[in-house]
PDB file of C-alpha atoms in Angstrom:
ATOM      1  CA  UNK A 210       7.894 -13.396  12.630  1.00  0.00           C
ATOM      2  CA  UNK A 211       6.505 -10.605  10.429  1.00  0.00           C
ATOM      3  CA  UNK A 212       2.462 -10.338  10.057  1.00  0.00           C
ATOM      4  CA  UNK A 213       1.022  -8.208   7.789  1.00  0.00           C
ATOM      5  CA  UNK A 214      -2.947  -7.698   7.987  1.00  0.00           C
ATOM      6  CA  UNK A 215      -4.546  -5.551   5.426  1.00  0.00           C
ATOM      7  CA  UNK A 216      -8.701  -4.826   5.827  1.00  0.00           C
ATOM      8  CA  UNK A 217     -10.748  -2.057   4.786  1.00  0.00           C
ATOM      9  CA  UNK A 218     -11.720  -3.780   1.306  1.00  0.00           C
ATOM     10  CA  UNK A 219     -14.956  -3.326  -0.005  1.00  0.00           C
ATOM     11  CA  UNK A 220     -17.180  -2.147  -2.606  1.00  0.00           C
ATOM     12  CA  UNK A 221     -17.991   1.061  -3.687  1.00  0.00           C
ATOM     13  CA  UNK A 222     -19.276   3.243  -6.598  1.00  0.00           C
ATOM     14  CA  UNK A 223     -17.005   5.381  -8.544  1.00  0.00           C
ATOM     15  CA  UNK A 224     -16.403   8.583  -7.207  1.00  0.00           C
ATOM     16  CA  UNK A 225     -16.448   7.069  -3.411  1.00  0.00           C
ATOM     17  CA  UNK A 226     -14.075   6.560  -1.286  1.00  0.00           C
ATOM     18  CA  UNK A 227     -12.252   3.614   1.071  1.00  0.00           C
ATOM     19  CA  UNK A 228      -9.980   3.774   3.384  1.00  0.00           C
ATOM     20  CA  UNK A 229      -7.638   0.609   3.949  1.00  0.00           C
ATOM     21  CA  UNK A 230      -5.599  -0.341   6.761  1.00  0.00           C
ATOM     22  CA  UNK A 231      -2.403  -2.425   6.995  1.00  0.00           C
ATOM     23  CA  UNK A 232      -1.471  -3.870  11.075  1.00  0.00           C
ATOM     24  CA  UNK A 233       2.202  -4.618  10.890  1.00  0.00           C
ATOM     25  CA  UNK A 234       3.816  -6.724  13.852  1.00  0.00           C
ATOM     26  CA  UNK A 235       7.037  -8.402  14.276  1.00  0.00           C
ATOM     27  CA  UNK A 236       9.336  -6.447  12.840  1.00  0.00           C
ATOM     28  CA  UNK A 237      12.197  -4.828  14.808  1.00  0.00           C
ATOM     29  CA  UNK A 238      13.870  -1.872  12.511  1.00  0.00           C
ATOM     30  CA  UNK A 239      12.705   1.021  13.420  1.00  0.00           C
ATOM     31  CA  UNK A 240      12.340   2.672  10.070  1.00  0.00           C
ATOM     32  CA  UNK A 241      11.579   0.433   7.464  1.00  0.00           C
ATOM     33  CA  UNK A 242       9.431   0.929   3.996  1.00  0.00           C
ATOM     34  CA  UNK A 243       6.035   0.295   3.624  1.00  0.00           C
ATOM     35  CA  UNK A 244       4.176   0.242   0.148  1.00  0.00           C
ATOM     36  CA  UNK A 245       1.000  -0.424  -0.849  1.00  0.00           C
ATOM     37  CA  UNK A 246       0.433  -2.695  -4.103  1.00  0.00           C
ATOM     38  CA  UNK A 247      -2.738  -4.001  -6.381  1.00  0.00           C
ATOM     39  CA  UNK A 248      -3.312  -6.281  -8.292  1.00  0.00           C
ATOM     40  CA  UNK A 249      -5.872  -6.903 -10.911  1.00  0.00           C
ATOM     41  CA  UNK A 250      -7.310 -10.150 -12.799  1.00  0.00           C
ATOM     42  CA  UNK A 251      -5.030 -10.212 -15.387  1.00  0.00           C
ATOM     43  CA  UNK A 252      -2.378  -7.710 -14.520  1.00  0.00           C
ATOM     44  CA  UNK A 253       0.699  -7.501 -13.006  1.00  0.00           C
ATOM     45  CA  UNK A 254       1.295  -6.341  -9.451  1.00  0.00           C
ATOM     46  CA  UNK A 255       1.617  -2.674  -9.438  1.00  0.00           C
ATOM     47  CA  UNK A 256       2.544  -0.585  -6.875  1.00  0.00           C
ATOM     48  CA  UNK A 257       0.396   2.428  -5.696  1.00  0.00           C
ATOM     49  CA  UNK A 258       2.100   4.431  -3.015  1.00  0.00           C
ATOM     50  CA  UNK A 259       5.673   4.304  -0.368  1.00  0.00           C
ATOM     51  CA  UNK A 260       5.916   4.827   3.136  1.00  0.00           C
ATOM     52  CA  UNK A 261       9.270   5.442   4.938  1.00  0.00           C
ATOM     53  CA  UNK A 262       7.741   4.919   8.810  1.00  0.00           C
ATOM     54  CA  UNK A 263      10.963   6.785  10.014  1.00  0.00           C
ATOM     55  CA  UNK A 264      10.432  10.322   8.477  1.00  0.00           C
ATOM     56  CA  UNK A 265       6.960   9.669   7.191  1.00  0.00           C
ATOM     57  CA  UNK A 266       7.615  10.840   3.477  1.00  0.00           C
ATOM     58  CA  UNK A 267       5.527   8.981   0.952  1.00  0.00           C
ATOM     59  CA  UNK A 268       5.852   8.239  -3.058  1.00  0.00           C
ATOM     60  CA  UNK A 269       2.715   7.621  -5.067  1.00  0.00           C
ATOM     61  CA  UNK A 270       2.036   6.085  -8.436  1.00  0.00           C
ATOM     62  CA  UNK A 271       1.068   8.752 -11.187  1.00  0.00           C
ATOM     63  CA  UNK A 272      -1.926   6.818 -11.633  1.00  0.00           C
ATOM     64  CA  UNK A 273      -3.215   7.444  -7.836  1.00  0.00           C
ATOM     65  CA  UNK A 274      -1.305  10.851  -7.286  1.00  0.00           C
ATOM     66  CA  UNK A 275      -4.049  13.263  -5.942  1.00  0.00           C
ATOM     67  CA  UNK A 276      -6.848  10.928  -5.080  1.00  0.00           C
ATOM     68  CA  UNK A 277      -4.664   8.553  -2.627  1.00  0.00           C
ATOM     69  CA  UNK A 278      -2.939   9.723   0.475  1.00  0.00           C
ATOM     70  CA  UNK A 279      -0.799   7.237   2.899  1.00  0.00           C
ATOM     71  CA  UNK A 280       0.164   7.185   6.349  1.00  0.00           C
ATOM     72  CA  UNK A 281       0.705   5.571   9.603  1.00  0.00           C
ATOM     73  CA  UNK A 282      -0.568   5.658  13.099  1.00  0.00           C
ATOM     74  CA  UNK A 283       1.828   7.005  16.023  1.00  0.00           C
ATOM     75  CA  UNK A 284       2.929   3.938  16.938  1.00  0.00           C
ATOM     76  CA  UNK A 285       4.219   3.140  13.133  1.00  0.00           C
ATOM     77  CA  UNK A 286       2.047  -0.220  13.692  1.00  0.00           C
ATOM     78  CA  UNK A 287      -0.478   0.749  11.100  1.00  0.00           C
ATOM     79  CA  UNK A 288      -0.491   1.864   7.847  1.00  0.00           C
ATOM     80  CA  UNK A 289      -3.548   3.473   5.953  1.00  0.00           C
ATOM     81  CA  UNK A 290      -4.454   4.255   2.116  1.00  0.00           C
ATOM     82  CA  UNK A 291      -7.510   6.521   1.957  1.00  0.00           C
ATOM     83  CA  UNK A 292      -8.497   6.220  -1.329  1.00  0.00           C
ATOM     84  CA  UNK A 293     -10.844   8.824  -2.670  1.00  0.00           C
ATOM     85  CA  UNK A 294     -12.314   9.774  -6.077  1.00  0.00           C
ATOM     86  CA  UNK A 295     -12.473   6.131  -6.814  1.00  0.00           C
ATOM     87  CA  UNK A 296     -12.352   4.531 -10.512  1.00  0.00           C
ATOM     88  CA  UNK A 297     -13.301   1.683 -12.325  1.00  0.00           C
ATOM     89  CA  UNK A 298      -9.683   0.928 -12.642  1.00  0.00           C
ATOM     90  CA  UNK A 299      -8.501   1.278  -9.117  1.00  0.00           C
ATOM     91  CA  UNK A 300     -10.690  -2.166  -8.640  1.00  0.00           C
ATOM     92  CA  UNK A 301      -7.660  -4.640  -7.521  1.00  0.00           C
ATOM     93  CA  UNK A 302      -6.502  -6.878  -4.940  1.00  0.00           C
ATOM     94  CA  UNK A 303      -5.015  -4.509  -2.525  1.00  0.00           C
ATOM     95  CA  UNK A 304      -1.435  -5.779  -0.778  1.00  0.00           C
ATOM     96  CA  UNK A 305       0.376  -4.129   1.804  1.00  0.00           C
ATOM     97  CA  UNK A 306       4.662  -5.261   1.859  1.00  0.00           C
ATOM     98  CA  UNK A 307       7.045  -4.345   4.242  1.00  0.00           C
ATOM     99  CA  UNK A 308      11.061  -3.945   3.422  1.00  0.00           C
ATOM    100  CA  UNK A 309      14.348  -2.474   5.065  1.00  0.00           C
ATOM    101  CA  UNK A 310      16.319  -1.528   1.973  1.00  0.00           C
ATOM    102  CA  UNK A 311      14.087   2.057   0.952  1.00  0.00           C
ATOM    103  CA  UNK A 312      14.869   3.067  -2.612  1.00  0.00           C
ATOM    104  CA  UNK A 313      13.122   5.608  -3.985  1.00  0.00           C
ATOM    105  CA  UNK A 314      14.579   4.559  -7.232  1.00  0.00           C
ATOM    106  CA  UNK A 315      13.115   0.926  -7.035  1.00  0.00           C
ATOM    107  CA  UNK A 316      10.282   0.913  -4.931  1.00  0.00           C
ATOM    108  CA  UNK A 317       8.037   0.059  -7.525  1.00  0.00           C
ATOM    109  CA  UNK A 318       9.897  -3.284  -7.273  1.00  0.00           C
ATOM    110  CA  UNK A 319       8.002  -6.117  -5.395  1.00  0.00           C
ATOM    111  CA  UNK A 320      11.684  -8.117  -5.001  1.00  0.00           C
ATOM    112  CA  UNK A 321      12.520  -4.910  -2.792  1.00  0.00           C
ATOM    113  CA  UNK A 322       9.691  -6.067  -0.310  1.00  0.00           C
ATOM    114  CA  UNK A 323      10.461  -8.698   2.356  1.00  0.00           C
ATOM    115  CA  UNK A 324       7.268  -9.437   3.546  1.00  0.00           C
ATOM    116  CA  UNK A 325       3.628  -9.324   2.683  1.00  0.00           C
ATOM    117  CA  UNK A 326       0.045  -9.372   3.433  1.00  0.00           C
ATOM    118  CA  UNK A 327      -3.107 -12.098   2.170  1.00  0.00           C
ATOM    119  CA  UNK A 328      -4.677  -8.714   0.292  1.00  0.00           C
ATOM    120  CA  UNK A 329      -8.013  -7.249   0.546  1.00  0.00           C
ATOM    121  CA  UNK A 330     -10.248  -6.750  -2.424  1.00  0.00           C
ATOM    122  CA  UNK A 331     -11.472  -3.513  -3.577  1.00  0.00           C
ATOM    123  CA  UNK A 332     -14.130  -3.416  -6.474  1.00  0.00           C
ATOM    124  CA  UNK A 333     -15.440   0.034  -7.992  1.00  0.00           C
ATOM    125  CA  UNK A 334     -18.624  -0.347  -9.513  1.00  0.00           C
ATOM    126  CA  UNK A 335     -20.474   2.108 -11.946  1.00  0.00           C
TER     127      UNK A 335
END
């Protein structure tokens, strides 16, 4: 069975930073995608930034392209956002998904994600 634990949530002032972790167990394929998503009140689920764990390349969102960077520990167990140069607008419930069909084309796409985490809040304050 597939867990995905995301933690690192918090609050901060714009400008800060967070960084945000993402414990994967239980899958077996060896290179997979792994995406980070958010969701605010309101909104709908929007994804930030793509991880292929085999080669390690990563997509971003325009809206985070600069200011977030992705990656994973050795083991491809764990995968991190480091968010810096934080906005009011990055404030979102923060989900980390896991899926075996890698499109760059559609990985904005939550349907392309198999399996997902509870979420862990991130609020930017002024």
């Amino acid at each position: 069975q597939v867990q995905m634990v995301e933690s690192g949530g918090g609050s901060v002032q714009a400008g800060g930073s967070l960084r945000l972790s993402c414990a994967a167990s239980g899958y077996t394929h060896s290179r997979v995608c792994m995406a980070w998503f958010r969701q605010a009140p309101g909104k709908e689920r929007e994804a930030v930034a793509l991880l292929y764990t085999g080669g390690g390349s990563t997509v971003y969102a325009d809206s985070v392209k600069g200011r977030f960077a992705v990656s994973q520990d050795n083991a491809r167990s764990t995968m991190y956002l480091q968010m810096n140069s934080l906005k009011l607008e990055d404030t979102a419930m923060y989900y980390c998904a896991i899926g075996i069909l890698c499109s760059r084309s559609r990985w904005t796409e939550a349907a392309m994600y198999r399996d997902w985490g509870q979420g862990t809040q991130v609020t930017v304050s002024s």
